[in-house]
Structures are given as C-alpha cells and as structure tokens.
PDB file of C-alpha atoms in Angstrom:
ATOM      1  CA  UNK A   7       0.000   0.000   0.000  1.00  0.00           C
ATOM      2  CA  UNK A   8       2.717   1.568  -1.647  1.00  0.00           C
ATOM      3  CA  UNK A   9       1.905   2.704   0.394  1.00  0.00           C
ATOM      4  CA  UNK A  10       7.938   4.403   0.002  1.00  0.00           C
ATOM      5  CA  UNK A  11      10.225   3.547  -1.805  1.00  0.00           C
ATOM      6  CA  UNK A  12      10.088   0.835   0.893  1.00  0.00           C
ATOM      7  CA  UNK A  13       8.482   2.500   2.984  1.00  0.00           C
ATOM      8  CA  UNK A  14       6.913   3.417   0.450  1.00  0.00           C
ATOM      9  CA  UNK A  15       7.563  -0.437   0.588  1.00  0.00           C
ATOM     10  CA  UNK A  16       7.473  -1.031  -2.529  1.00  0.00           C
ATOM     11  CA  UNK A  17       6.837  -3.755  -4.727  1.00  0.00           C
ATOM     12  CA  UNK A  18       4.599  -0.945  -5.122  1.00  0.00           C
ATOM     13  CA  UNK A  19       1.251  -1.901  -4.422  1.00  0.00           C
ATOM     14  CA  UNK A  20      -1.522  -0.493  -4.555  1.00  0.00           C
ATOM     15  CA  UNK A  21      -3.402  -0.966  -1.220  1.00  0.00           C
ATOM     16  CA  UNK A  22      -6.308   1.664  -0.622  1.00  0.00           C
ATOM     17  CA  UNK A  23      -7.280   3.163  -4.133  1.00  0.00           C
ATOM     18  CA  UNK A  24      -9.771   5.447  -2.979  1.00  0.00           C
ATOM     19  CA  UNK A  25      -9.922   6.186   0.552  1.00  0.00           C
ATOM     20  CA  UNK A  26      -6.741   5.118   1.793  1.00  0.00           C
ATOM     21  CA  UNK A  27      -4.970   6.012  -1.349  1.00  0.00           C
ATOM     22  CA  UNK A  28      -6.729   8.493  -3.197  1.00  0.00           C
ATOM     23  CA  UNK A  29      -4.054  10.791  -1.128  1.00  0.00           C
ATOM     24  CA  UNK A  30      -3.181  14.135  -3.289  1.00  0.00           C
ATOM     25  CA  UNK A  31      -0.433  13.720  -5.753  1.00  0.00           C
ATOM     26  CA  UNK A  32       2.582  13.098  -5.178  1.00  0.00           C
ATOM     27  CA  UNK A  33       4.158  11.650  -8.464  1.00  0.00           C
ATOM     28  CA  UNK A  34       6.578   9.267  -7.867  1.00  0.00           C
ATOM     29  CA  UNK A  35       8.233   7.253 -10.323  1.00  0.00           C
ATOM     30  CA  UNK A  36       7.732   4.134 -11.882  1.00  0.00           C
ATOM     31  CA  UNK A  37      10.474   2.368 -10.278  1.00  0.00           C
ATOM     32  CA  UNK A  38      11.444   3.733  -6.526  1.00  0.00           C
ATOM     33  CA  UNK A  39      14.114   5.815  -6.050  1.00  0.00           C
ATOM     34  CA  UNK A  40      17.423   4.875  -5.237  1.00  0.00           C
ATOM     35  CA  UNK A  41      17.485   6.710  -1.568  1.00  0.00           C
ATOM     36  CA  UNK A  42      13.596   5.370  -0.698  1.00  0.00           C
ATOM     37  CA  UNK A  43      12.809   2.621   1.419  1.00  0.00           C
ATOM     38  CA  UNK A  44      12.286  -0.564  -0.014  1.00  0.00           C
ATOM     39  CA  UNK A  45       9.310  -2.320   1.182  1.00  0.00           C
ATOM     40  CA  UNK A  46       6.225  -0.453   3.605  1.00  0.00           C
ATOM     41  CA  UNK A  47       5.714   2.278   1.471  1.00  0.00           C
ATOM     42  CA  UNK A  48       4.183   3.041  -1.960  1.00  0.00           C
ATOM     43  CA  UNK A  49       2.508  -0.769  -2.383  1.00  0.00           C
ATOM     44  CA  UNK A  50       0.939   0.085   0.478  1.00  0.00           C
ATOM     45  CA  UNK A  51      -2.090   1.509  -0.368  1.00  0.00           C
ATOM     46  CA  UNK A  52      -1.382   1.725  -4.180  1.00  0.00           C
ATOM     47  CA  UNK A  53      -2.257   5.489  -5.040  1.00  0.00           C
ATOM     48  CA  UNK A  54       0.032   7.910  -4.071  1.00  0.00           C
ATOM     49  CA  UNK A  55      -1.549  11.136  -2.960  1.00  0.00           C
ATOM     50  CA  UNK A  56      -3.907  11.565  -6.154  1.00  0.00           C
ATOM     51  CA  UNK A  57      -1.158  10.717  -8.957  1.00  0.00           C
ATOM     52  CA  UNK A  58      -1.725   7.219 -11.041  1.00  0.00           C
ATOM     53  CA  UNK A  59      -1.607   4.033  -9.266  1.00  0.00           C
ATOM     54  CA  UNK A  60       1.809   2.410  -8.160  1.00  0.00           C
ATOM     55  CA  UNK A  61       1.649  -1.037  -9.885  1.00  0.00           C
ATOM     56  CA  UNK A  62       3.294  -3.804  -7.671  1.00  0.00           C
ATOM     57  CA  UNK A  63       2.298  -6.783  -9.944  1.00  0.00           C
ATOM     58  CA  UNK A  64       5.688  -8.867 -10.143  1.00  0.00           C
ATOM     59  CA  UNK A  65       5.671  -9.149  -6.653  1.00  0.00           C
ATOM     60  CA  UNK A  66       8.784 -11.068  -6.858  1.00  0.00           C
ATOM     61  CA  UNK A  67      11.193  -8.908  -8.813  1.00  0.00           C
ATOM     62  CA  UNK A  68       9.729  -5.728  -5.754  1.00  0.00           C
ATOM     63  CA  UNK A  69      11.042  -8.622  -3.515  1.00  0.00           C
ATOM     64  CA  UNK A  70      14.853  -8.307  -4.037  1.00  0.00           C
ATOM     65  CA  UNK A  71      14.174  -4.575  -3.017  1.00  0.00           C
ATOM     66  CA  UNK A  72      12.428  -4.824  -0.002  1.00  0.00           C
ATOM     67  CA  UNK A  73      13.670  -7.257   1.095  1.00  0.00           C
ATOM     68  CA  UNK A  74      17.420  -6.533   0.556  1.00  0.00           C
ATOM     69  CA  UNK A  75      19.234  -6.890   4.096  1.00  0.00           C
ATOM     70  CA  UNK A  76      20.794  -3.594   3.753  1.00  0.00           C
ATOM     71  CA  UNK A  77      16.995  -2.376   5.099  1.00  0.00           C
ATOM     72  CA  UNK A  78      17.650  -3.560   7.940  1.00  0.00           C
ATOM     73  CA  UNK A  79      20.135  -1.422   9.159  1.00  0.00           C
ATOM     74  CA  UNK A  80      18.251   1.602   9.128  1.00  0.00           C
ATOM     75  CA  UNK A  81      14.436   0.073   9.609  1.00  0.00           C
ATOM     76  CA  UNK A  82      15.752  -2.165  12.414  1.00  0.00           C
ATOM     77  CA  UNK A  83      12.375  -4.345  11.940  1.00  0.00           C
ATOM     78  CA  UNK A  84      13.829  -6.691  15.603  1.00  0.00           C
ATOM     79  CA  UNK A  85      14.576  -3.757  17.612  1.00  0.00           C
ATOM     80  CA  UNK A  86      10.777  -2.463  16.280  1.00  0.00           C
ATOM     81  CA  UNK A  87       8.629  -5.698  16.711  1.00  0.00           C
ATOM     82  CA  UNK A  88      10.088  -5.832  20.083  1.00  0.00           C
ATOM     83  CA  UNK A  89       8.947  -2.534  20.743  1.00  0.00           C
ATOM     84  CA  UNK A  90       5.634  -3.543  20.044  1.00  0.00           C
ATOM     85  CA  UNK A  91       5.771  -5.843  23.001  1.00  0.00           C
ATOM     86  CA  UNK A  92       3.607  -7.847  21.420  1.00  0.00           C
ATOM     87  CA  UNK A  93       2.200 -10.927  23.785  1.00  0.00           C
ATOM     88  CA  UNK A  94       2.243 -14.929  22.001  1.00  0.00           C
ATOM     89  CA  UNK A  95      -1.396 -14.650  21.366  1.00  0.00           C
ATOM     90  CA  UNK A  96      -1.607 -11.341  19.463  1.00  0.00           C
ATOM     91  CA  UNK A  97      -2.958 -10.442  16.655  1.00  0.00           C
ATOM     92  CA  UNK A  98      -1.964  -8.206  14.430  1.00  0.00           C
ATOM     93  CA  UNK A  99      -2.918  -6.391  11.226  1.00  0.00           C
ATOM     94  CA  UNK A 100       0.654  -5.135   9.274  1.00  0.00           C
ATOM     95  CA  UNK A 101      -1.608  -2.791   6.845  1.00  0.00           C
ATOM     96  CA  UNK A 102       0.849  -1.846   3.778  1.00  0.00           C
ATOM     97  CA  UNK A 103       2.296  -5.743   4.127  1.00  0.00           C
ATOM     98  CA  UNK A 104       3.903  -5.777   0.628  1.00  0.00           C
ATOM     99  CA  UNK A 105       6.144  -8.646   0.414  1.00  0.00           C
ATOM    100  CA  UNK A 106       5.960  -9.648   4.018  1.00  0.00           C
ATOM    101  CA  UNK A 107       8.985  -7.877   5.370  1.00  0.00           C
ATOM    102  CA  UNK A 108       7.384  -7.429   8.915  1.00  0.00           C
ATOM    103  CA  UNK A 109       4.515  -9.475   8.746  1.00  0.00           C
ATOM    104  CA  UNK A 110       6.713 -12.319   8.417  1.00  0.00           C
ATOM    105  CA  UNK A 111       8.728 -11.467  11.907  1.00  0.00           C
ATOM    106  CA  UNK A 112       5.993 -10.342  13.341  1.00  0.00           C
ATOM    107  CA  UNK A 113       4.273 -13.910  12.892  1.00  0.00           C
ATOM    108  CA  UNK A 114       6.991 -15.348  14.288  1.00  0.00           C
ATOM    109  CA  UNK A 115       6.476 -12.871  17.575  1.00  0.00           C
ATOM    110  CA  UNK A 116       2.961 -14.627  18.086  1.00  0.00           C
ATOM    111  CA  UNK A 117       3.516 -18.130  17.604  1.00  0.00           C
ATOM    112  CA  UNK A 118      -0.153 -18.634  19.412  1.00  0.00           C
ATOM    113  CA  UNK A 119      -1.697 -15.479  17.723  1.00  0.00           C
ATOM    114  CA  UNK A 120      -2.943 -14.205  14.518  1.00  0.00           C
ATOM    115  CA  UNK A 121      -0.805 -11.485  11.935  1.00  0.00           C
ATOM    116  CA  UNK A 122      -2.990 -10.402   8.991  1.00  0.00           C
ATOM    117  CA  UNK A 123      -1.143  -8.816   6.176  1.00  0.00           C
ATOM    118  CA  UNK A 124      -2.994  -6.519   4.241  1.00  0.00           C
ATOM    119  CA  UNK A 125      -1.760  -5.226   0.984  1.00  0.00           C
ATOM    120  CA  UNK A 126      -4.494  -3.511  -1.628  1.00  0.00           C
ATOM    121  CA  UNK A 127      -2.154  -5.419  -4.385  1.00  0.00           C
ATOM    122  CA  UNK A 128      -3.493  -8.772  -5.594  1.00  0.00           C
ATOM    123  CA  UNK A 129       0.229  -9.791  -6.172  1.00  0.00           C
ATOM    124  CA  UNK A 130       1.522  -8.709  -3.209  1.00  0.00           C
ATOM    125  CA  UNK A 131      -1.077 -10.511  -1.502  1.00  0.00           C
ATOM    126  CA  UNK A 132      -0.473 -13.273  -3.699  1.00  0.00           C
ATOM    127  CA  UNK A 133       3.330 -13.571  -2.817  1.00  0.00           C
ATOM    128  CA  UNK A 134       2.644 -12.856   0.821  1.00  0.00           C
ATOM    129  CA  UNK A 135       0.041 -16.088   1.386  1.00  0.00           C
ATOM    130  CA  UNK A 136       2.892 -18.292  -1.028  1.00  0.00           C
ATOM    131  CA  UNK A 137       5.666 -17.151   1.445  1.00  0.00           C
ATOM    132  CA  UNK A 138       3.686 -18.028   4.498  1.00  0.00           C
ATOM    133  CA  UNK A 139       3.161 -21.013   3.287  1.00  0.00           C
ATOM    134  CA  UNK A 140       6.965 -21.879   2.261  1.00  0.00           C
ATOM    135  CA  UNK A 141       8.020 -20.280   5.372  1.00  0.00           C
ATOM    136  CA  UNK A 142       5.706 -22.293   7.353  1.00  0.00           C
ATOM    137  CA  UNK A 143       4.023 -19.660   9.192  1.00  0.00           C
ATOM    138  CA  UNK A 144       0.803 -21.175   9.690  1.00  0.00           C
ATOM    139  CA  UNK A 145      -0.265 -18.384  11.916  1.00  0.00           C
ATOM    140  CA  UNK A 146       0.217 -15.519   8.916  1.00  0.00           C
ATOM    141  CA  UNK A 147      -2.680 -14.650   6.584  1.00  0.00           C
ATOM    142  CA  UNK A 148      -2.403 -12.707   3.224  1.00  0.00           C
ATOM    143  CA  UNK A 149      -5.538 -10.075   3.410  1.00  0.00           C
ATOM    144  CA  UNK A 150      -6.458  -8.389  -0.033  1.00  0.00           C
ATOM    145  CA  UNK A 151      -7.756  -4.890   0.985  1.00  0.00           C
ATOM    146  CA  UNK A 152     -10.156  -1.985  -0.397  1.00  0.00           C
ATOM    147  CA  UNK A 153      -8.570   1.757  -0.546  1.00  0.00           C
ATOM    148  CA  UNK A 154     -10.269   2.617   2.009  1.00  0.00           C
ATOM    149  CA  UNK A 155     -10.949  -0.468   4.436  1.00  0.00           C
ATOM    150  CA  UNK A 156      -7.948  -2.999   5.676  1.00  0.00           C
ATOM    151  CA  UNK A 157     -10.698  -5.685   5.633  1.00  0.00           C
ATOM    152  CA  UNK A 158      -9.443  -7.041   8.306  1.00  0.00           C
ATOM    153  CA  UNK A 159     -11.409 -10.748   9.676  1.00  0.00           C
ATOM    154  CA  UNK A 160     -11.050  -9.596  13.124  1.00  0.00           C
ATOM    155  CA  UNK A 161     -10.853  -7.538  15.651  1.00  0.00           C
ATOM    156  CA  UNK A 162      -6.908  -7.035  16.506  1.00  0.00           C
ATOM    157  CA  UNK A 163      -4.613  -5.845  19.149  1.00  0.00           C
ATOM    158  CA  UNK A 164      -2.149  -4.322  17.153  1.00  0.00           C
ATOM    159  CA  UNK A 165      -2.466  -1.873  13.680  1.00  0.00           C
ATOM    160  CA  UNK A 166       0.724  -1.329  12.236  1.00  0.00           C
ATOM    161  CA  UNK A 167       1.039   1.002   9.276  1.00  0.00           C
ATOM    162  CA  UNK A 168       4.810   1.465   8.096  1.00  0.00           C
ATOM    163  CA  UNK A 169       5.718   3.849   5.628  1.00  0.00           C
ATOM    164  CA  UNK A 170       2.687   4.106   4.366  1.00  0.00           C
ATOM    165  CA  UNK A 171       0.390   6.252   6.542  1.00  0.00           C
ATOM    166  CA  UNK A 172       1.034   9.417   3.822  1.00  0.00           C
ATOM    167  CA  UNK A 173      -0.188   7.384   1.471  1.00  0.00           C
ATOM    168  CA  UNK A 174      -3.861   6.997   2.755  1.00  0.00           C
ATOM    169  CA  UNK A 175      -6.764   9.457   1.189  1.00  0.00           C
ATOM    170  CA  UNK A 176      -8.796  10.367   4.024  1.00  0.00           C
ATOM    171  CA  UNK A 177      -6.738   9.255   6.726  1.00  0.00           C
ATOM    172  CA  UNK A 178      -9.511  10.387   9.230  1.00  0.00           C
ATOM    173  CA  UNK A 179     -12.211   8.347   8.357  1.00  0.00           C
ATOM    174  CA  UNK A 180      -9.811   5.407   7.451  1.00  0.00           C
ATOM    175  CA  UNK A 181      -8.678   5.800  10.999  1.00  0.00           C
ATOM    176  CA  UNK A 182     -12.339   5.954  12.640  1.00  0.00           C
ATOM    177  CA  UNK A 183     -12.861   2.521  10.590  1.00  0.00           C
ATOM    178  CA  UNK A 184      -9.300   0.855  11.685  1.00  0.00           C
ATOM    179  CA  UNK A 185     -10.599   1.396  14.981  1.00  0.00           C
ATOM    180  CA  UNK A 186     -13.724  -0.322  14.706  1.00  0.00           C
ATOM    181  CA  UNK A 187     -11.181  -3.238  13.961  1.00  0.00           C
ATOM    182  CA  UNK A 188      -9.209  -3.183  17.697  1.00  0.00           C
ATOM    183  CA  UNK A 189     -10.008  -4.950  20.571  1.00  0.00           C
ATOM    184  CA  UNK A 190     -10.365  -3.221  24.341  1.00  0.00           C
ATOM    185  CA  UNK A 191      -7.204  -1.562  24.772  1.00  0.00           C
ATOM    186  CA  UNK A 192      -5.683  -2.164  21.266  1.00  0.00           C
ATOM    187  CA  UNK A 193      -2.927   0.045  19.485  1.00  0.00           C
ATOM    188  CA  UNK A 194      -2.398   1.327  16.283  1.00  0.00           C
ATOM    189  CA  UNK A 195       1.152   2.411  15.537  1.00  0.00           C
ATOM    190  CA  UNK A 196       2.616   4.258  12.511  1.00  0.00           C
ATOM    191  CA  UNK A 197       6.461   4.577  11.593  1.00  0.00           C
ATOM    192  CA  UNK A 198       6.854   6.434   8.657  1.00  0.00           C
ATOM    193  CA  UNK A 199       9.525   8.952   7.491  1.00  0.00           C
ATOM    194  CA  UNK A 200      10.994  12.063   9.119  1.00  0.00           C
ATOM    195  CA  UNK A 201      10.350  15.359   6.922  1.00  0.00           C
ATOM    196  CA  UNK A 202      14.187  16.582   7.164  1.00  0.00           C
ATOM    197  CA  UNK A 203      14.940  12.355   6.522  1.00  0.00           C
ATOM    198  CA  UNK A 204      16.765  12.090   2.542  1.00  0.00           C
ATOM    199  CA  UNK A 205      14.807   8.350   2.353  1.00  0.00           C
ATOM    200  CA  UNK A 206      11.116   7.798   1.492  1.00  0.00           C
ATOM    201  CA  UNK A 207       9.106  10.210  -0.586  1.00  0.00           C
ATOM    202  CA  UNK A 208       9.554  13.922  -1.773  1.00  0.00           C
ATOM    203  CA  UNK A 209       9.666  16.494   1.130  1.00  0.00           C
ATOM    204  CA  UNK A 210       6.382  17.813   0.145  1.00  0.00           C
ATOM    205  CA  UNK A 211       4.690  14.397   0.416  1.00  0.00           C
ATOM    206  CA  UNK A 212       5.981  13.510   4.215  1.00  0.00           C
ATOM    207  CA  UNK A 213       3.876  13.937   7.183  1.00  0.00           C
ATOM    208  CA  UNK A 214       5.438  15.486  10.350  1.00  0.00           C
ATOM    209  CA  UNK A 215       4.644  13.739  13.570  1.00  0.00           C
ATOM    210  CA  UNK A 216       2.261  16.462  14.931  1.00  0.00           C
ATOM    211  CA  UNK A 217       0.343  16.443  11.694  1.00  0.00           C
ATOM    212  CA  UNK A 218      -0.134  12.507  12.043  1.00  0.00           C
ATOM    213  CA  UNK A 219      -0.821  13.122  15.418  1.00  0.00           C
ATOM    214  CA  UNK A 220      -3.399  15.753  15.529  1.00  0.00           C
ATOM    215  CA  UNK A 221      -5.264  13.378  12.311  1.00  0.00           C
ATOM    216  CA  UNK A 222      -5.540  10.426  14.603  1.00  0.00           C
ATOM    217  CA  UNK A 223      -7.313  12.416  17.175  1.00  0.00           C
ATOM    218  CA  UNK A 224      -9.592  14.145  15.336  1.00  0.00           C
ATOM    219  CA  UNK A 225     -10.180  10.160  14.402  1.00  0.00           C
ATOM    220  CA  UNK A 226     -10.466   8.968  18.477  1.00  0.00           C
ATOM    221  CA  UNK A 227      -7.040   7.994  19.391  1.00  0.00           C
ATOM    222  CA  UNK A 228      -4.567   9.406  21.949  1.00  0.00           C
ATOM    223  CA  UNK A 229      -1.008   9.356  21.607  1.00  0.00           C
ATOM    224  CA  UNK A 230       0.118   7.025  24.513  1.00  0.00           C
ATOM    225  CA  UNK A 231       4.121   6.050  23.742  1.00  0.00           C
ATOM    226  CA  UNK A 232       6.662   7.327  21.052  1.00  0.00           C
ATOM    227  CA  UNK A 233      10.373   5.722  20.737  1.00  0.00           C
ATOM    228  CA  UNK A 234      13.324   7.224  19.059  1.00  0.00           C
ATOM    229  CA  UNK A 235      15.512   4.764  17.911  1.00  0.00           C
ATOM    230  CA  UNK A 236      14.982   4.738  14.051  1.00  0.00           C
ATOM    231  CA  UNK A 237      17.390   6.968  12.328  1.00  0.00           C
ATOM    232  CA  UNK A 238      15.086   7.666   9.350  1.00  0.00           C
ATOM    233  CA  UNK A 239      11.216   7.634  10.820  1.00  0.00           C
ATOM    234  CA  UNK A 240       8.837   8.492  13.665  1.00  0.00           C
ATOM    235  CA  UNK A 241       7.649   5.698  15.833  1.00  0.00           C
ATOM    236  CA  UNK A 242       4.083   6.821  17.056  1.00  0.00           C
ATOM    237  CA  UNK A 243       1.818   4.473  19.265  1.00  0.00           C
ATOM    238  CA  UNK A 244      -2.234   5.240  19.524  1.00  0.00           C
ATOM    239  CA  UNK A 245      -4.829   3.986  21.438  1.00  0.00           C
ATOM    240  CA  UNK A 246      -8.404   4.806  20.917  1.00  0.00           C
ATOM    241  CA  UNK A 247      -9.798   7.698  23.336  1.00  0.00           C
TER     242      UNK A 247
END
C-alpha cells in the first residue's frame, strides 16, 4: 500500500485506491528511487496522494528490493517488533504488508496469535500467502484490501502502518474505521519517514509527527508512547480515546 520507496515499501502496491490512497499527488516514479525505502511504502495503499496508481504486480522482482538486508540497518524491523511488546497470542494487522517484510517477523512474535497482512495489491497478496506457506508460518494470513478499508477478519490488538500512513486518502475516516477493527485496549502504531529524513518520498509528500498526530485524534485515538531509535522515521503508538 505503496503505500515508500520501501516505505513506500514497494513492490509498489496499490493498497487503498480510494480512501486510503486516493491521497493528493505526489508523483513518484515508476520504479522507486534509489534513496527510498524498499518495502512499507508506496505498495501500500497503491495510489500515491492523487497521482496514477503504483503497480506492484511482479511481486517477486519488488522482492529483491524490499527485502534486501541492507533495510535492515536503518528500519531495524527486531529492535521495532520488540517494541511492540507484542504478547504470544496477538494479533496483528501489518496494513501496507507488501512482500511480508514485517509481517513475516511479526508472525513469528505470536507463535499462538494471529498477523494479517494486508496489501491492496493482488500480487503482493499473492506472494505474501505463497511465502507463508513456504516459510511455514501457519499463523500468517495474506488479506487483499479496499482503498479505504484494511478488511481485516477480526478484531486485533495491534495496527501497524509502516511507511505508508502518507499514502492513505482520508486518513480520518480510514482511521475511525481501523478502529472499529481493535479490541479493548488495542494500538495502532505508525512509523513512517521524518520530513528533514533524505529516504522515502519527496519532502512535500511527508507527514510530520504532529500532523499525524493531531489526524488520529480528530479520528479517536490518543497518543500514549513514542520511541526514538529509528534513524530515518517516527515511531508513534495510539490507542483509541
């Protein structure tokens, strides 16, 4: 869903169309740009702030990108699922799921819970339920979303929206009906990238912290825990009310 060049997280899908993605315009390229994150982003939610839709269809060629191991040294996914402090029985929605890149580790986090990946791509959601599969995580469930709904089965503890938050259309309403999808006490938490940051999307496309955070309560949620340690994004947690 998407929705970076990973983050923006590529394989470039095209998650929300209309609600989620309709965003305003924000032409990126065919092909992501050399100093954008890999996976999260633009397959997310597969329009990119009103410009065309971000076609992830070989889902496998977008997977040498976001999943290239150099990712990891700036998106730390370990050091970030284990911020989520996420119990064994969890379940979690990773909205923007692209290739898998979290939802895979996060699966592995709750071997006795539930991780819905949600990409608006039919390929990525293809690749995503074929890699479960192969990777024999049992527990992990490819989840072909609308623009503006994650369609999620269930109610879940944890939303998790990297890089691709700026690439939802109405992010206020798509926020009110996220949180019609979390269970007493759940959490919805977006990373995405850092205005000043030289990865992810043009300047004018990036969403400063107090912007995201002032959307999500006009949508019910509070801002309950933030953490620090990514060099390129926020880390924002929410609970509703």
């Amino acid at each position: 869903m998407t929705p970076r060049d990973i983050p923006t997280h590529r394989a470039v899908r095209t998650l929300f169309a209309a609600v989620l993605l309709s965003a305003a315009s924000c032409a990126h390229r065919p092909s992501p740009e050399a100093n954008e994150a890999p996976a999260h982003t633009k397959h997310a939610h597969g329009e990119h702030h009103g410009a065309m839709p971000h076609r992830f269809e070989n889902a496998e060629e977008w997977a040498k990108r976001f999943e290239d191991p150099e990712r990891d040294a700036w998106q730390k996914p370990d050091e970030v699922v284990k911020a989520l402090t996420l119990a064994p029985d969890a379940k979690v929605a990773d909205i923007g799921a692209g290739t898998g890149y979290f939802a895979a580790r996060l699966a592995r986090a709750v071997p006795q819970g539930r991780v819905y990946g949600v990409d608006i791509e039919p390929d990525m959601a293809r690749y995503l339920g074929e890699r479960a599969k192969r990777e024999g995580l049992s527990n992990l469930e490819a989840v072909l979303g609308e623009p503006g709904d994650a369609k999620l089965p269930e109610p879940v503890d944890v939303g998790l929206i990297v890089d691709t938050y700026h690439h939802i259309g109405d992010r206020v309403a798509y926020m009110r009906r996220l949180g019609e999808k979390l269970r007493p006490g759940g959490r919805v938490v977006i990373i995405d990238f850092r205005v000043e940051s030289p990865k992810g999307p043009p300047r004018e496309h990036k969403l400063s912290p107090e912007q995201v955070r002032g959307e999500l309560e006009a949508a019910g949620y509070r801002l309950t825990q933030t953490h620090d340690f990514l060099p390129d994004q926020y880390f924002l947690v929410f609970q509703r009310g």
